[in-house]
Short mmCIF file of C-alpha atoms (C1' of nucleotides) in Angstrom, two decimals:
data_model
loop_
_atom_site.label_atom_id
_atom_site.label_comp_id
_atom_site.label_asym_id
_atom_site.label_seq_id
_atom_site.Cartn_x
_atom_site.Cartn_y
_atom_site.Cartn_z
CA UNK A 243 21.12 18.08 -10.19
CA UNK A 244 17.39 18.35 -10.16
CA UNK A 245 15.02 15.92 -11.53
CA UNK A 246 13.89 16.44 -15.07
CA UNK A 247 10.17 17.17 -15.25
CA UNK A 248 8.16 14.36 -16.69
CA UNK A 249 6.27 16.76 -18.90
CA UNK A 250 5.98 20.40 -19.81
CA UNK A 251 3.80 21.52 -16.98
CA UNK A 252 2.98 24.79 -18.65
CA UNK A 253 1.35 23.01 -21.53
CA UNK A 254 -0.54 20.28 -19.80
CA UNK A 255 -4.01 20.42 -18.44
CA UNK A 256 -4.46 19.66 -14.82
CA UNK A 257 -7.36 19.01 -12.55
CA UNK A 258 -10.42 16.89 -13.04
CA UNK A 259 -10.85 14.97 -16.21
CA UNK A 260 -13.67 15.77 -18.56
CA UNK A 261 -15.80 13.02 -20.08
CA UNK A 262 -14.27 13.87 -23.43
CA UNK A 263 -10.78 13.34 -22.12
CA UNK A 264 -11.84 10.11 -20.52
CA UNK A 265 -13.32 8.93 -23.77
CA UNK A 266 -10.20 9.83 -25.71
CA UNK A 267 -7.92 8.06 -23.32
CA UNK A 268 -10.09 5.02 -23.05
CA UNK A 269 -10.52 4.73 -26.76
CA UNK A 270 -6.84 5.12 -27.42
CA UNK A 271 -5.73 2.57 -24.87
CA UNK A 272 -8.35 0.08 -25.88
CA UNK A 273 -7.25 0.42 -29.45
CA UNK A 274 -3.50 0.71 -29.16
CA UNK A 275 -2.64 -0.15 -25.59
CA UNK A 276 -0.28 1.96 -23.57
CA UNK A 277 2.60 1.08 -25.81
CA UNK A 278 4.69 0.82 -22.71
CA UNK A 279 5.22 4.50 -22.75
CA UNK A 280 2.94 6.69 -20.74
CA UNK A 281 4.96 9.79 -21.42
CA UNK A 282 4.30 9.65 -25.12
CA UNK A 283 0.76 8.43 -24.81
CA UNK A 284 -1.10 11.68 -24.20
CA UNK A 285 0.33 13.25 -27.30
CA UNK A 286 -0.56 10.26 -29.40
CA UNK A 287 -4.02 10.17 -27.91
CA UNK A 288 -4.50 13.86 -28.50
CA UNK A 289 -4.63 14.75 -24.87
CA UNK A 290 -3.05 17.72 -23.20
CA UNK A 291 -2.26 15.77 -20.12
CA UNK A 292 0.81 14.58 -18.34
CA UNK A 293 1.60 10.93 -18.92
CA UNK A 294 1.48 10.29 -15.24
CA UNK A 295 -1.93 11.81 -15.08
CA UNK A 296 -3.11 9.59 -17.92
CA UNK A 297 -1.74 6.54 -16.24
CA UNK A 298 -3.42 7.38 -12.98
CA UNK A 299 -6.71 8.11 -14.65
CA UNK A 300 -6.59 4.84 -16.51
CA UNK A 301 -5.53 2.72 -13.58
CA UNK A 302 -7.81 4.26 -11.03
CA UNK A 303 -10.88 5.01 -13.04
CA UNK A 304 -11.08 4.01 -16.67
CA UNK A 305 -9.56 0.58 -16.56
CA UNK A 306 -12.07 -2.21 -17.09
CA UNK A 307 -13.48 -4.04 -14.08
CA UNK A 308 -12.82 -1.25 -11.68
CA UNK A 309 -15.10 -1.62 -8.74
CA UNK A 310 -16.50 1.50 -7.21
CA UNK A 311 -18.69 1.95 -4.23
CA UNK A 312 -18.92 0.50 -0.79
CA UNK A 313 -16.37 -1.90 0.51
CA UNK A 314 -17.75 -5.11 1.85
CA UNK A 315 -17.02 -6.43 5.29
CA UNK A 316 -14.88 -9.06 3.71
CA UNK A 317 -12.86 -6.44 1.94
CA UNK A 318 -12.55 -4.54 5.20
CA UNK A 319 -11.15 -7.58 6.85
CA UNK A 320 -8.68 -8.23 4.11
CA UNK A 321 -7.48 -4.67 4.18
CA UNK A 322 -7.13 -4.68 7.94
CA UNK A 323 -5.28 -7.92 7.95
CA UNK A 324 -2.94 -7.03 5.19
CA UNK A 325 -2.29 -3.64 6.64
CA UNK A 326 -1.39 -5.32 9.88
CA UNK A 327 0.90 -7.67 8.11
CA UNK A 328 2.57 -5.55 5.53
CA UNK A 329 1.69 -2.00 6.33
CA UNK A 330 0.77 0.61 3.80
CA UNK A 331 1.64 -1.43 0.79
CA UNK A 332 -1.48 -0.35 -0.94
CA UNK A 333 -0.63 -1.86 -4.25
CA UNK A 334 -0.10 -5.24 -2.67
CA UNK A 335 -3.28 -4.91 -0.69
CA UNK A 336 -5.10 -3.86 -3.82
CA UNK A 337 -3.84 -6.95 -5.52
CA UNK A 338 -5.88 -8.97 -3.07
CA UNK A 339 -9.01 -7.08 -3.89
CA UNK A 340 -9.87 -7.47 -7.53
CA UNK A 341 -11.37 -4.36 -8.96
CA UNK A 342 -10.08 -2.12 -6.22
CA UNK A 343 -7.26 0.25 -6.79
CA UNK A 344 -4.51 1.11 -4.41
CA UNK A 345 -5.70 4.67 -4.39
CA UNK A 346 -9.19 3.58 -3.48
CA UNK A 347 -7.98 1.42 -0.69
CA UNK A 348 -5.64 4.05 0.60
CA UNK A 349 -8.44 6.58 0.67
CA UNK A 350 -10.79 4.12 2.24
CA UNK A 351 -8.30 3.26 4.92
CA UNK A 352 -7.46 6.84 5.69
CA UNK A 353 -11.01 8.06 5.75
CA UNK A 354 -12.98 5.19 7.14
CA UNK A 355 -11.26 2.06 8.24
CA UNK A 356 -8.74 3.78 10.41
CA UNK A 357 -11.53 5.63 12.10
CA UNK A 358 -13.40 2.45 12.67
CA UNK A 359 -10.37 1.05 14.31
CA UNK A 360 -9.89 4.11 16.41
CA UNK A 361 -13.51 3.92 17.33
CA UNK A 362 -13.07 0.62 19.02
CA UNK A 363 -13.06 1.44 22.64
CA UNK A 364 -14.38 -1.62 24.28
CA UNK A 365 -12.50 -4.76 23.83
CA UNK A 366 -11.58 -7.22 26.51
CA UNK A 367 -8.36 -6.01 27.95
CA UNK A 368 -6.87 -9.42 27.98
CA UNK A 369 -7.61 -9.85 24.35
CA UNK A 370 -5.92 -6.64 23.59
CA UNK A 371 -2.99 -7.47 25.71
CA UNK A 372 -2.47 -10.73 24.05
CA UNK A 373 -2.99 -9.53 20.56
CA UNK A 374 -1.50 -6.14 20.53
CA UNK A 375 2.03 -7.01 21.32
CA UNK A 376 3.04 -7.84 17.85
CA UNK A 377 1.42 -4.84 16.40
CA UNK A 378 3.17 -2.79 18.97
CA UNK A 379 6.36 -4.49 18.24
CA UNK A 380 5.90 -3.79 14.65
CA UNK A 381 5.17 -0.19 15.27
CA UNK A 382 7.94 0.27 17.71
CA UNK A 383 10.67 -1.29 15.74
CA UNK A 384 9.59 0.53 12.66
CA UNK A 385 10.56 3.75 14.26
CA UNK A 386 14.04 2.59 14.76
CA UNK A 387 16.34 3.97 12.18
CA UNK A 388 18.45 0.93 12.49
CA UNK A 389 15.72 -1.33 11.38
CA UNK A 390 16.83 -3.56 8.63
CA UNK A 391 20.42 -2.88 9.17
CA UNK A 392 22.75 -5.68 9.64
CA UNK A 393 20.48 -8.26 8.32
CA UNK A 394 20.72 -9.96 5.07
CA UNK A 395 19.41 -7.04 3.24
CA UNK A 396 19.70 -7.77 -0.32
CA UNK A 397 16.91 -5.44 -0.95
CA UNK A 398 15.27 -6.78 -3.90
CA UNK A 399 11.92 -7.26 -5.29
CA UNK A 400 13.03 -9.60 -7.88
CA UNK A 401 10.04 -9.53 -9.98
CA UNK A 402 9.62 -11.47 -13.02
CA UNK A 403 6.94 -11.97 -15.46
CA UNK A 404 4.75 -14.11 -13.46
CA UNK A 405 1.14 -13.70 -12.92
CA UNK A 406 -0.66 -12.95 -9.80
CA UNK A 407 -3.79 -14.80 -10.40
CA UNK A 408 -6.67 -14.68 -8.15
CA UNK A 409 -7.87 -18.03 -7.22
CA UNK A 410 -10.60 -19.31 -5.13
CA UNK A 411 -8.31 -19.28 -2.22
CA UNK A 412 -6.85 -15.97 -1.39
CA UNK A 413 -5.23 -15.34 1.89
CA UNK A 414 -7.13 -17.10 4.52
CA UNK A 415 -7.69 -15.16 7.62
CA UNK A 416 -8.69 -16.17 10.98
CA UNK A 417 -12.35 -16.49 10.60
CA UNK A 418 -12.76 -17.16 14.21
CA UNK A 419 -11.55 -13.72 14.87
CA UNK A 420 -13.60 -12.16 12.22
CA UNK A 421 -16.89 -13.81 12.56
CA UNK A 422 -18.73 -10.70 13.42
CA UNK A 423 -20.33 -8.84 10.64
CA UNK A 424 -20.45 -5.62 12.52
CA UNK A 425 -18.57 -2.79 11.04
CA UNK A 426 -16.23 -2.74 13.92
CA UNK A 427 -15.46 -6.35 13.57
CA UNK A 428 -13.25 -5.83 10.62
CA UNK A 429 -11.51 -2.98 12.23
CA UNK A 430 -11.18 -4.91 15.39
CA UNK A 431 -9.52 -7.66 13.53
CA UNK A 432 -6.59 -5.46 12.93
CA UNK A 433 -6.01 -5.55 16.60
CA UNK A 434 -6.74 -9.15 16.87
CA UNK A 435 -4.72 -10.23 13.97
CA UNK A 436 -1.14 -9.99 15.09
CA UNK A 437 -0.99 -13.04 17.20
CA UNK A 438 -3.22 -15.03 15.03
CA UNK A 439 -2.36 -13.71 11.69
CA UNK A 440 0.93 -11.99 11.82
CA UNK A 441 2.45 -14.77 13.69
CA UNK A 442 0.37 -17.81 13.40
CA UNK A 443 -1.08 -17.19 10.04
CA UNK A 444 2.08 -15.95 8.64
CA UNK A 445 3.74 -19.02 9.88
CA UNK A 446 1.45 -21.69 8.89
CA UNK A 447 -1.21 -20.35 6.69
CA UNK A 448 -0.14 -17.27 4.91
CA UNK A 449 2.58 -18.52 2.80
CA UNK A 450 3.91 -16.72 -0.10
CA UNK A 451 4.89 -19.50 -2.26
CA UNK A 452 7.56 -19.51 -4.83
CA UNK A 453 8.06 -22.36 -7.10
CA UNK A 454 11.43 -23.96 -6.95
CA UNK A 455 12.84 -21.07 -5.18
CA UNK A 456 12.61 -19.02 -2.14
CA UNK A 457 10.26 -16.26 -1.52
CA UNK A 458 11.22 -14.00 1.25
CA UNK A 459 8.30 -11.92 1.99
CA UNK A 460 9.53 -9.85 4.80
CA UNK A 461 10.58 -6.38 5.39
CA UNK A 462 8.33 -5.90 8.28
CA UNK A 463 10.24 -4.12 10.87
CA UNK A 464 8.86 -6.61 13.25
CA UNK A 465 11.18 -9.06 11.74
CA UNK A 466 14.09 -6.78 11.74
CA UNK A 467 16.08 -6.13 14.72
CA UNK A 468 17.26 -2.77 15.67
CA UNK A 469 20.43 -4.41 16.71
CA UNK A 470 20.84 -6.08 13.44
CA UNK A 471 19.65 -9.48 14.29
CA UNK A 472 18.80 -11.62 11.41
CA UNK A 473 15.38 -11.34 10.05
CA UNK A 474 13.54 -12.77 7.22
CA UNK A 475 10.66 -14.79 6.22
CA UNK A 476 11.64 -17.64 4.12
CA UNK A 477 9.31 -19.80 2.30
CA UNK A 478 10.48 -22.54 0.14
CA UNK A 479 9.04 -25.09 -2.12
CA UNK A 480 6.10 -23.07 -2.85
CA UNK A 481 4.29 -21.76 -5.72
CA UNK A 482 3.83 -18.15 -6.00
CA UNK A 483 2.09 -16.76 -8.92
CA UNK A 484 2.90 -13.24 -9.03
CA UNK A 485 2.10 -10.87 -11.55
CA UNK A 486 2.52 -8.44 -14.17
CA UNK A 487 5.07 -5.82 -14.22
CA UNK A 488 5.87 -5.87 -10.60
CA UNK A 489 9.26 -4.40 -10.37
CA UNK A 490 8.94 -2.26 -13.41
CA UNK A 491 9.34 0.71 -11.25
CA UNK A 492 12.00 -0.99 -9.40
CA UNK A 493 12.76 -1.78 -5.88
CA UNK A 494 10.33 -2.07 -3.14
CA UNK A 495 7.93 0.18 -4.82
CA UNK A 496 8.28 -1.27 -8.16
CA UNK A 497 5.61 -2.04 -10.53
CA UNK A 498 2.01 -2.72 -10.19
CA UNK A 499 0.99 -6.11 -9.24
CA UNK A 500 -1.78 -7.26 -11.40
CA UNK A 501 -5.09 -7.19 -9.77
CA UNK A 502 -5.17 -10.83 -9.40
CA UNK A 503 -3.19 -12.40 -6.74
CA UNK A 504 -2.76 -15.82 -5.49
CA UNK A 505 -1.14 -16.27 -2.21
CA UNK A 506 -1.20 -19.79 -1.16
CA UNK A 507 -0.60 -20.30 2.42
CA UNK A 508 1.28 -23.37 3.08
CA UNK A 509 4.67 -22.82 4.42
CA UNK A 510 7.19 -25.49 4.81
CA UNK A 511 10.16 -23.62 5.93
CA UNK A 512 9.93 -20.51 7.83
CA UNK A 513 12.26 -18.69 10.04
CA UNK A 514 11.95 -15.37 11.60
CA UNK A 515 14.26 -13.80 14.03
CA UNK A 516 13.22 -10.51 15.25
CA UNK A 517 14.44 -8.24 17.85
CA UNK A 518 12.55 -5.96 20.06
CA UNK A 519 14.24 -3.72 22.50
CA UNK A 520 17.11 -6.05 22.86
CA UNK A 521 14.92 -9.05 23.11
CA UNK A 522 14.96 -11.60 20.48
CA UNK A 523 11.97 -13.47 19.47
CA UNK A 524 12.43 -16.57 17.55
CA UNK A 525 9.84 -17.82 15.30
CA UNK A 526 10.13 -21.23 13.97
CA UNK A 527 8.16 -23.14 11.58
CA UNK A 528 6.52 -26.17 12.85
CA UNK A 529 6.70 -28.73 10.19
CA UNK A 530 3.69 -30.45 11.61
CA UNK A 531 1.71 -27.56 10.35
CA UNK A 532 0.84 -26.21 13.71
CA UNK A 533 2.97 -23.24 13.12
CA UNK A 534 5.56 -21.64 15.17
CA UNK A 535 5.34 -19.98 18.45
CA UNK A 536 6.91 -17.09 20.14
CA UNK A 537 9.49 -18.17 22.53
CA UNK A 538 9.46 -14.87 24.18
CA UNK A 539 6.17 -13.45 25.17
CA UNK A 540 7.60 -10.75 27.28
CA UNK A 541 5.94 -7.80 25.66
CA UNK A 542 2.33 -8.52 26.02
CA UNK A 543 1.25 -5.71 28.14
CA UNK A 544 0.17 -3.11 25.68
CA UNK A 545 -3.19 -1.53 25.89
CA UNK A 546 -5.55 -0.25 23.33
CA UNK A 547 -4.61 3.30 23.99
CA UNK A 548 -1.02 2.61 23.17
CA UNK A 549 -1.99 0.98 19.96
CA UNK A 550 -4.26 3.80 19.06
CA UNK A 551 -1.58 6.25 19.84
CA UNK A 552 0.84 4.46 17.67
CA UNK A 553 -1.57 4.14 14.85
CA UNK A 554 -2.29 7.79 15.14
CA UNK A 555 1.33 8.68 15.20
CA UNK A 556 1.83 6.67 12.11
CA UNK A 557 -0.89 8.45 10.34
CA UNK A 558 1.25 8.78 7.33
CA UNK A 559 1.54 5.06 7.51
CA UNK A 560 4.81 5.12 5.77
CA UNK A 561 6.80 3.95 8.67
CA UNK A 562 4.27 1.65 10.01
CA UNK A 563 6.24 -1.37 9.27
CA UNK A 564 9.29 -0.26 7.51
CA UNK A 565 12.37 1.64 8.08
CA UNK A 566 12.22 5.18 7.02
CA UNK A 567 15.29 4.48 5.05
CA UNK A 568 13.46 3.04 2.14
CA UNK A 569 16.55 1.88 0.48
CA UNK A 570 16.87 -0.63 3.21
CA UNK A 571 13.40 -1.88 2.85
CA UNK A 572 13.18 -5.45 2.11
CA UNK A 573 10.42 -7.33 0.65
CA UNK A 574 12.60 -9.93 -0.72
CA UNK A 575 11.75 -12.38 -3.30
CA UNK A 576 14.34 -14.74 -4.48
CA UNK A 577 13.74 -16.58 -7.58
"C1'" DA B 218 -31.09 30.22 2.41
"C1'" DA B 219 -26.54 30.96 4.04
"C1'" DC B 220 -22.69 29.85 6.33
"C1'" DG B 221 -18.97 27.06 8.29
"C1'" DC B 222 -17.02 22.80 9.28
"C1'" DA B 223 -16.14 17.89 8.16
"C1'" DT B 224 -15.58 14.30 4.97
"C1'" DT B 225 -14.53 12.16 0.66
"C1'" DC B 226 -11.79 11.00 -3.11
"C1'" DA B 227 -9.64 12.23 -7.62
"C1'" DA B 228 -5.57 14.04 -8.76
"C1'" DC B 229 -1.03 15.70 -7.89
"C1'" DC B 230 3.63 15.45 -6.07
"C1'" DG B 231 8.08 13.84 -4.88
"C1'" DC B 232 10.78 10.02 -4.45
"C1'" DG B 233 13.13 5.41 -5.08
"C1'" DT B 234 14.26 2.27 -8.33
"C1'" DG B 235 15.70 -0.20 -12.61
"C1'" DA B 236 16.73 0.51 -17.32
"C1'" DT B 237 18.99 2.93 -20.72
"C1'" DT B 238 22.33 5.98 -22.69
"C1'" DG C 56 30.37 4.94 -13.32
"C1'" DA C 57 27.47 8.93 -14.10
"C1'" DA C 58 23.58 10.99 -16.01
"C1'" DT C 59 19.14 10.64 -17.54
"C1'" DC C 60 14.65 8.58 -18.36
"C1'" DA C 61 10.46 6.31 -17.25
"C1'" DC C 62 7.66 3.88 -14.15
"C1'" DG C 63 5.04 3.13 -10.17
"C1'" DC C 64 4.57 3.83 -5.40
"C1'" DG C 65 2.80 6.12 -1.10
"C1'" DG C 66 1.72 10.56 0.93
"C1'" DT C 67 -0.60 14.79 0.45
"C1'" DT C 68 -3.65 18.23 -1.42
"C1'" DG C 69 -7.73 20.58 -2.54
"C1'" DA C 70 -12.25 20.79 -4.93
"C1'" DA C 71 -16.64 18.87 -4.40
"C1'" DT C 72 -20.01 17.38 -1.48
"C1'" DG C 73 -22.52 16.52 2.81
"C1'" DC C 74 -24.17 17.93 7.08
"C1'" DG C 75 -25.31 20.66 11.06
"C1'" DT C 76 -26.62 25.07 12.79
#
DNA sequence: AACGCATTCAACCGCGTGATT
DNA sequence: GAATCACGCGGTTGAATGCGT
């Protein structure tokens, strides 16, 4: 049975919004709120628009504190790093950039950042070799349809009414790798990040903290074995303020994280078992705070061209880190 | 000025999910 | 348990704009 249309498409206006429509929507929401029902909102607001269209317009354009215009180098870096770590989870990435919308970031990535990255042609080969392996691993395993299978895949974004609040200390990235202010520096960081950030940072700095419980922020194919080896990122004893209606839409795609995010990076327990082509890499937390290390460094011989190729081939980004079988996606948060 | 191509980005679309009936 | 609804996500589209010739 087909999906019921969300609105009567014959009777709704489409295309660009007029200033009058903007004003109507803005005024209505500011006065009455969304009422938790976007479908009914346009009628109440006197708009001949689809509810989804209203929602999008509000979230991406009319909402207060929306930041338009150029992205800063710092924002570039954050986007690159997060994309490396979590893939095209634009809403999550947007949550790290107050005032930016997922749509904005997605567009920015697709039109500019990705090109910057692709434009990097001269990087020390050794650097690339040593830093590209994880990205490659990520990319490679993501293409495996068996990713995520066999692991503890209680696919769940258990999202509760917590608040993602932006604090003075968002994700800390490897400044040493991102010291350059050149435009390519940020893009380059995406190549440089994996070893430092995806592994090291993930292990001992980027910690998604959940109070009294366990946050499993995983789902990266890189931590899922194609042969079903166990994979997860576990972080315990942490505080994780996480926000808004995340999960409202359900599942891995659910709900918008509020703009403000706090991701404290201080892991205490962390385990990651990931497979790659039959190999198993074991990532362990180092309680001393020095982080884990890859026990297997076998796949370190990827070049820039391979990475570029893979990035290109994942232009749709959707499978960059995750199994195409979305139902098996896991960004798990246990509360 | 006119044309064609490239780029940008607002908006649309289809889908997965949880909630509700 | 099945059907339906509503939400929000990520991918894609296409109109507007910029730029080169």
